[in-house]
Amino acid sequence: DQRVTLEQLRNDQREQLLVAKVLDAEVNWKVNVTPKDVDDFYAKNPDRFKEPENVHAAHILIRLPPQADVAAKAKAKAEAQALLKQIRARADFAKLAREKSQDPESAPNGGDLGFFAKGQMVPQFEEAAFKLKPGEVSPVVETQYGFHIIKVLDHRQPRTVPLEEARPQLMQILREQQANDKTIAYIDQLKAKSRIEILI
């Protein structure tokens, strides 16, 4: 598909493996991020660890085509209302979402949309979701995409992510940053010792 011969592919892979080995030998072993580095970064960048109010929600969507007529709209709304009735009668929300939701992204995960903050969803959806408490289910909500039934799984107030929660991700970010800086320095060092010709 990429119009590459087997020999070219072998050469490219060999080159990439050689580069990786050189970087391991000359750069990666020098990367050393300490717990103090993480503590210092966290202390110096407090704004990076602030999270706005957000909710963790799932939904069931009955789609409405953009040019839907009155009859199609009524049919889609009735379908959503029937599903809501089942949920109010204690049907399993996630199971219904997997079976009936017309959102191909979230349906396989039981309608789960993960956490989102204000400004990330369409206004009608967002307004309904942020009014709900964990475990509550909305009435049918109409948006440009169709009719939704929303269930809020968790609701977080604005917060600062604690250091211990942020530590694993921070350690990884600082390692990557240090490796990148050391790689650039190593390449600059090689360039200074070499005669480079650029052929265009």
Short mmCIF file of C-alpha atoms in Angstrom, two decimals:
data_model
loop_
_atom_site.label_atom_id
_atom_site.label_comp_id
_atom_site.label_asym_id
_atom_site.label_seq_id
_atom_site.Cartn_x
_atom_site.Cartn_y
_atom_site.Cartn_z
CA ASP A 1 0.00 0.00 0.00
CA GLN A 2 2.85 2.38 0.79
CA ARG A 3 4.77 1.47 -2.39
CA VAL A 4 7.77 0.29 -0.36
CA THR A 5 9.76 -2.78 -1.30
CA LEU A 6 10.63 -5.45 1.26
CA GLU A 7 14.30 -4.41 0.99
CA GLN A 8 13.46 -0.75 1.69
CA LEU A 9 11.33 -1.81 4.66
CA ARG A 10 14.20 -3.93 6.03
CA ASN A 11 16.63 -1.03 5.62
CA ASP A 12 14.26 1.42 7.32
CA GLN A 13 13.69 -0.96 10.25
CA ARG A 14 17.43 -1.66 10.56
CA GLU A 15 18.12 2.09 10.62
CA GLN A 16 15.46 2.72 13.27
CA LEU A 17 16.82 -0.09 15.44
CA LEU A 18 20.35 1.29 15.11
CA VAL A 19 19.19 4.79 16.10
CA ALA A 20 17.32 3.32 19.11
CA LYS A 21 20.43 1.38 20.20
CA VAL A 22 22.67 4.44 19.87
CA LEU A 23 20.22 6.56 21.89
CA ASP A 24 20.02 3.84 24.56
CA ALA A 25 23.81 3.70 24.78
CA GLU A 26 24.48 7.46 24.65
CA VAL A 27 21.38 9.16 26.06
CA ASN A 28 18.65 7.10 27.74
CA TRP A 29 20.81 5.62 30.49
CA LYS A 30 21.66 9.18 31.59
CA VAL A 31 17.99 10.08 32.17
CA ASN A 32 17.41 10.32 35.92
CA VAL A 33 14.26 11.88 37.36
CA THR A 34 14.19 11.92 41.15
CA PRO A 35 11.20 12.28 43.50
CA LYS A 36 12.57 15.75 44.36
CA ASP A 37 12.40 16.74 40.65
CA VAL A 38 8.72 15.78 40.67
CA ASP A 39 8.08 17.66 43.94
CA ASP A 40 9.81 20.78 42.60
CA PHE A 41 7.90 20.72 39.29
CA TYR A 42 4.59 20.31 41.13
CA ALA A 43 5.40 23.18 43.51
CA LYS A 44 6.51 25.54 40.71
CA ASN A 45 3.52 24.84 38.40
CA PRO A 46 0.39 24.90 40.61
CA ASP A 47 -1.91 26.08 37.79
CA ARG A 48 -1.18 22.95 35.75
CA PHE A 49 -2.83 20.82 38.42
CA LYS A 50 -6.09 22.71 38.76
CA GLU A 51 -9.17 20.92 37.44
CA PRO A 52 -12.48 22.69 36.80
CA GLU A 53 -15.83 21.28 37.90
CA ASN A 54 -16.54 18.21 35.79
CA VAL A 55 -18.91 15.29 35.53
CA HIS A 56 -18.54 11.66 34.53
CA ALA A 57 -21.60 10.75 32.48
CA ALA A 58 -23.03 8.08 30.24
CA HIS A 59 -25.78 8.52 27.68
CA ILE A 60 -28.12 6.76 25.33
CA LEU A 61 -28.60 8.54 22.01
CA ILE A 62 -31.45 8.14 19.56
CA ARG A 63 -30.18 9.93 16.46
CA LEU A 64 -32.17 12.45 14.51
CA PRO A 65 -31.12 13.14 10.90
CA PRO A 66 -30.54 16.87 10.19
CA GLN A 67 -33.45 17.07 7.73
CA ALA A 68 -35.87 14.96 9.80
CA ASP A 69 -39.54 15.78 9.36
CA VAL A 70 -42.12 16.06 12.16
CA ALA A 71 -43.05 12.37 11.96
CA ALA A 72 -39.41 11.19 12.16
CA LYS A 73 -38.79 13.51 15.10
CA ALA A 74 -41.86 12.23 16.94
CA LYS A 75 -40.83 8.63 16.31
CA ALA A 76 -37.27 9.19 17.62
CA LYS A 77 -38.57 11.03 20.70
CA ALA A 78 -41.08 8.25 21.43
CA GLU A 79 -38.26 5.69 21.19
CA ALA A 80 -36.17 7.68 23.68
CA GLN A 81 -39.17 8.08 26.02
CA ALA A 82 -39.77 4.30 25.92
CA LEU A 83 -36.13 3.66 26.88
CA LEU A 84 -36.38 6.21 29.71
CA LYS A 85 -39.47 4.39 30.99
CA GLN A 86 -37.47 1.14 31.12
CA ILE A 87 -34.65 2.88 33.00
CA ARG A 88 -37.11 4.38 35.50
CA ALA A 89 -38.41 0.81 35.99
CA ARG A 90 -34.82 -0.15 36.98
CA ALA A 91 -33.55 -1.56 33.67
CA ASP A 92 -29.72 -1.68 33.48
CA PHE A 93 -28.60 1.63 31.91
CA ALA A 94 -25.28 0.32 30.57
CA LYS A 95 -26.91 -2.75 29.03
CA LEU A 96 -29.60 -0.63 27.33
CA ALA A 97 -26.92 1.77 26.05
CA ARG A 98 -24.96 -1.12 24.51
CA GLU A 99 -28.09 -2.49 22.85
CA LYS A 100 -30.02 0.66 21.85
CA SER A 101 -27.76 3.74 21.79
CA GLN A 102 -26.98 5.06 18.31
CA ASP A 103 -23.71 6.68 19.39
CA PRO A 104 -21.08 4.33 17.88
CA GLU A 105 -18.30 5.76 20.07
CA SER A 106 -19.84 5.30 23.50
CA ALA A 107 -22.42 2.51 23.00
CA PRO A 108 -19.90 -0.39 23.24
CA ASN A 109 -18.81 1.03 26.63
CA GLY A 110 -22.33 1.20 28.03
CA GLY A 111 -22.73 4.81 26.92
CA ASP A 112 -19.77 5.96 29.02
CA LEU A 113 -18.45 9.39 27.95
CA GLY A 114 -15.83 9.72 30.69
CA PHE A 115 -15.26 12.99 32.56
CA PHE A 116 -15.87 16.34 30.87
CA ALA A 117 -15.81 19.98 31.96
CA LYS A 118 -18.14 22.80 30.99
CA GLY A 119 -17.67 23.92 27.40
CA GLN A 120 -16.89 20.45 26.03
CA MET A 121 -20.44 19.36 25.17
CA VAL A 122 -23.32 21.04 23.36
CA PRO A 123 -25.17 23.47 25.71
CA GLN A 124 -28.41 21.50 26.17
CA PHE A 125 -26.53 18.30 27.01
CA GLU A 126 -24.12 20.07 29.34
CA GLU A 127 -26.86 21.97 31.18
CA ALA A 128 -28.76 18.74 31.90
CA ALA A 129 -25.66 16.77 32.94
CA PHE A 130 -24.32 19.37 35.37
CA LYS A 131 -27.69 19.56 37.18
CA LEU A 132 -27.69 15.84 38.00
CA LYS A 133 -26.26 14.19 41.10
CA PRO A 134 -24.29 10.92 40.81
CA GLY A 135 -26.69 8.07 40.03
CA GLU A 136 -29.43 10.36 38.70
CA VAL A 137 -30.87 10.05 35.19
CA SER A 138 -32.12 13.01 33.12
CA PRO A 139 -35.41 13.33 31.29
CA VAL A 140 -35.09 13.06 27.49
CA VAL A 141 -32.82 15.88 26.30
CA GLU A 142 -32.96 17.15 22.71
CA THR A 143 -29.80 18.41 20.98
CA GLN A 144 -28.70 18.84 17.37
CA TYR A 145 -27.70 15.15 17.38
CA GLY A 146 -31.02 13.74 18.51
CA PHE A 147 -32.53 12.66 21.83
CA HIS A 148 -30.36 11.75 24.81
CA ILE A 149 -30.93 10.08 28.14
CA ILE A 150 -28.06 11.06 30.45
CA LYS A 151 -26.87 9.31 33.59
CA VAL A 152 -24.28 11.00 35.81
CA LEU A 153 -21.82 8.57 37.38
CA ASP A 154 -19.69 11.09 39.29
CA HIS A 155 -19.59 14.85 39.82
CA ARG A 156 -16.35 16.57 40.84
CA GLN A 157 -16.14 20.10 42.18
CA PRO A 158 -13.15 22.25 41.09
CA ARG A 159 -10.00 20.90 42.69
CA THR A 160 -6.22 20.81 42.66
CA VAL A 161 -4.98 17.34 41.74
CA PRO A 162 -2.98 16.05 44.74
CA LEU A 163 0.74 15.47 44.24
CA GLU A 164 0.52 11.73 44.89
CA GLU A 165 -2.20 11.34 42.26
CA ALA A 166 -0.19 13.35 39.72
CA ARG A 167 3.18 11.76 40.56
CA PRO A 168 3.21 8.75 38.13
CA GLN A 169 2.19 10.88 35.14
CA LEU A 170 4.58 13.66 36.14
CA MET A 171 7.46 11.20 36.45
CA GLN A 172 6.78 10.01 32.89
CA ILE A 173 6.49 13.56 31.50
CA LEU A 174 9.75 14.65 33.15
CA ARG A 175 11.56 11.52 31.92
CA GLU A 176 10.42 12.19 28.34
CA GLN A 177 11.36 15.86 28.62
CA GLN A 178 14.81 15.05 29.99
CA ALA A 179 15.38 12.37 27.33
CA ASN A 180 14.37 14.84 24.62
CA ASP A 181 16.72 17.55 25.95
CA LYS A 182 19.62 15.07 26.19
CA THR A 183 18.91 13.75 22.67
CA ILE A 184 19.01 17.28 21.21
CA ALA A 185 22.26 18.00 23.07
CA TYR A 186 23.77 14.73 21.81
CA ILE A 187 22.79 15.50 18.18
CA ASP A 188 24.25 19.03 18.49
CA GLN A 189 27.46 17.49 19.82
CA LEU A 190 27.61 15.08 16.84
CA LYS A 191 26.95 17.91 14.39
CA ALA A 192 29.78 19.98 15.89
CA LYS A 193 32.24 17.08 15.30
CA SER A 194 31.01 16.18 11.81
CA ARG A 195 31.09 17.53 8.28
CA ILE A 196 27.50 17.54 7.05
CA GLU A 197 26.44 17.84 3.43
CA ILE A 198 22.79 18.55 2.61
CA LEU A 199 21.92 17.36 -0.89
CA ILE A 200 18.68 18.72 -2.31
#
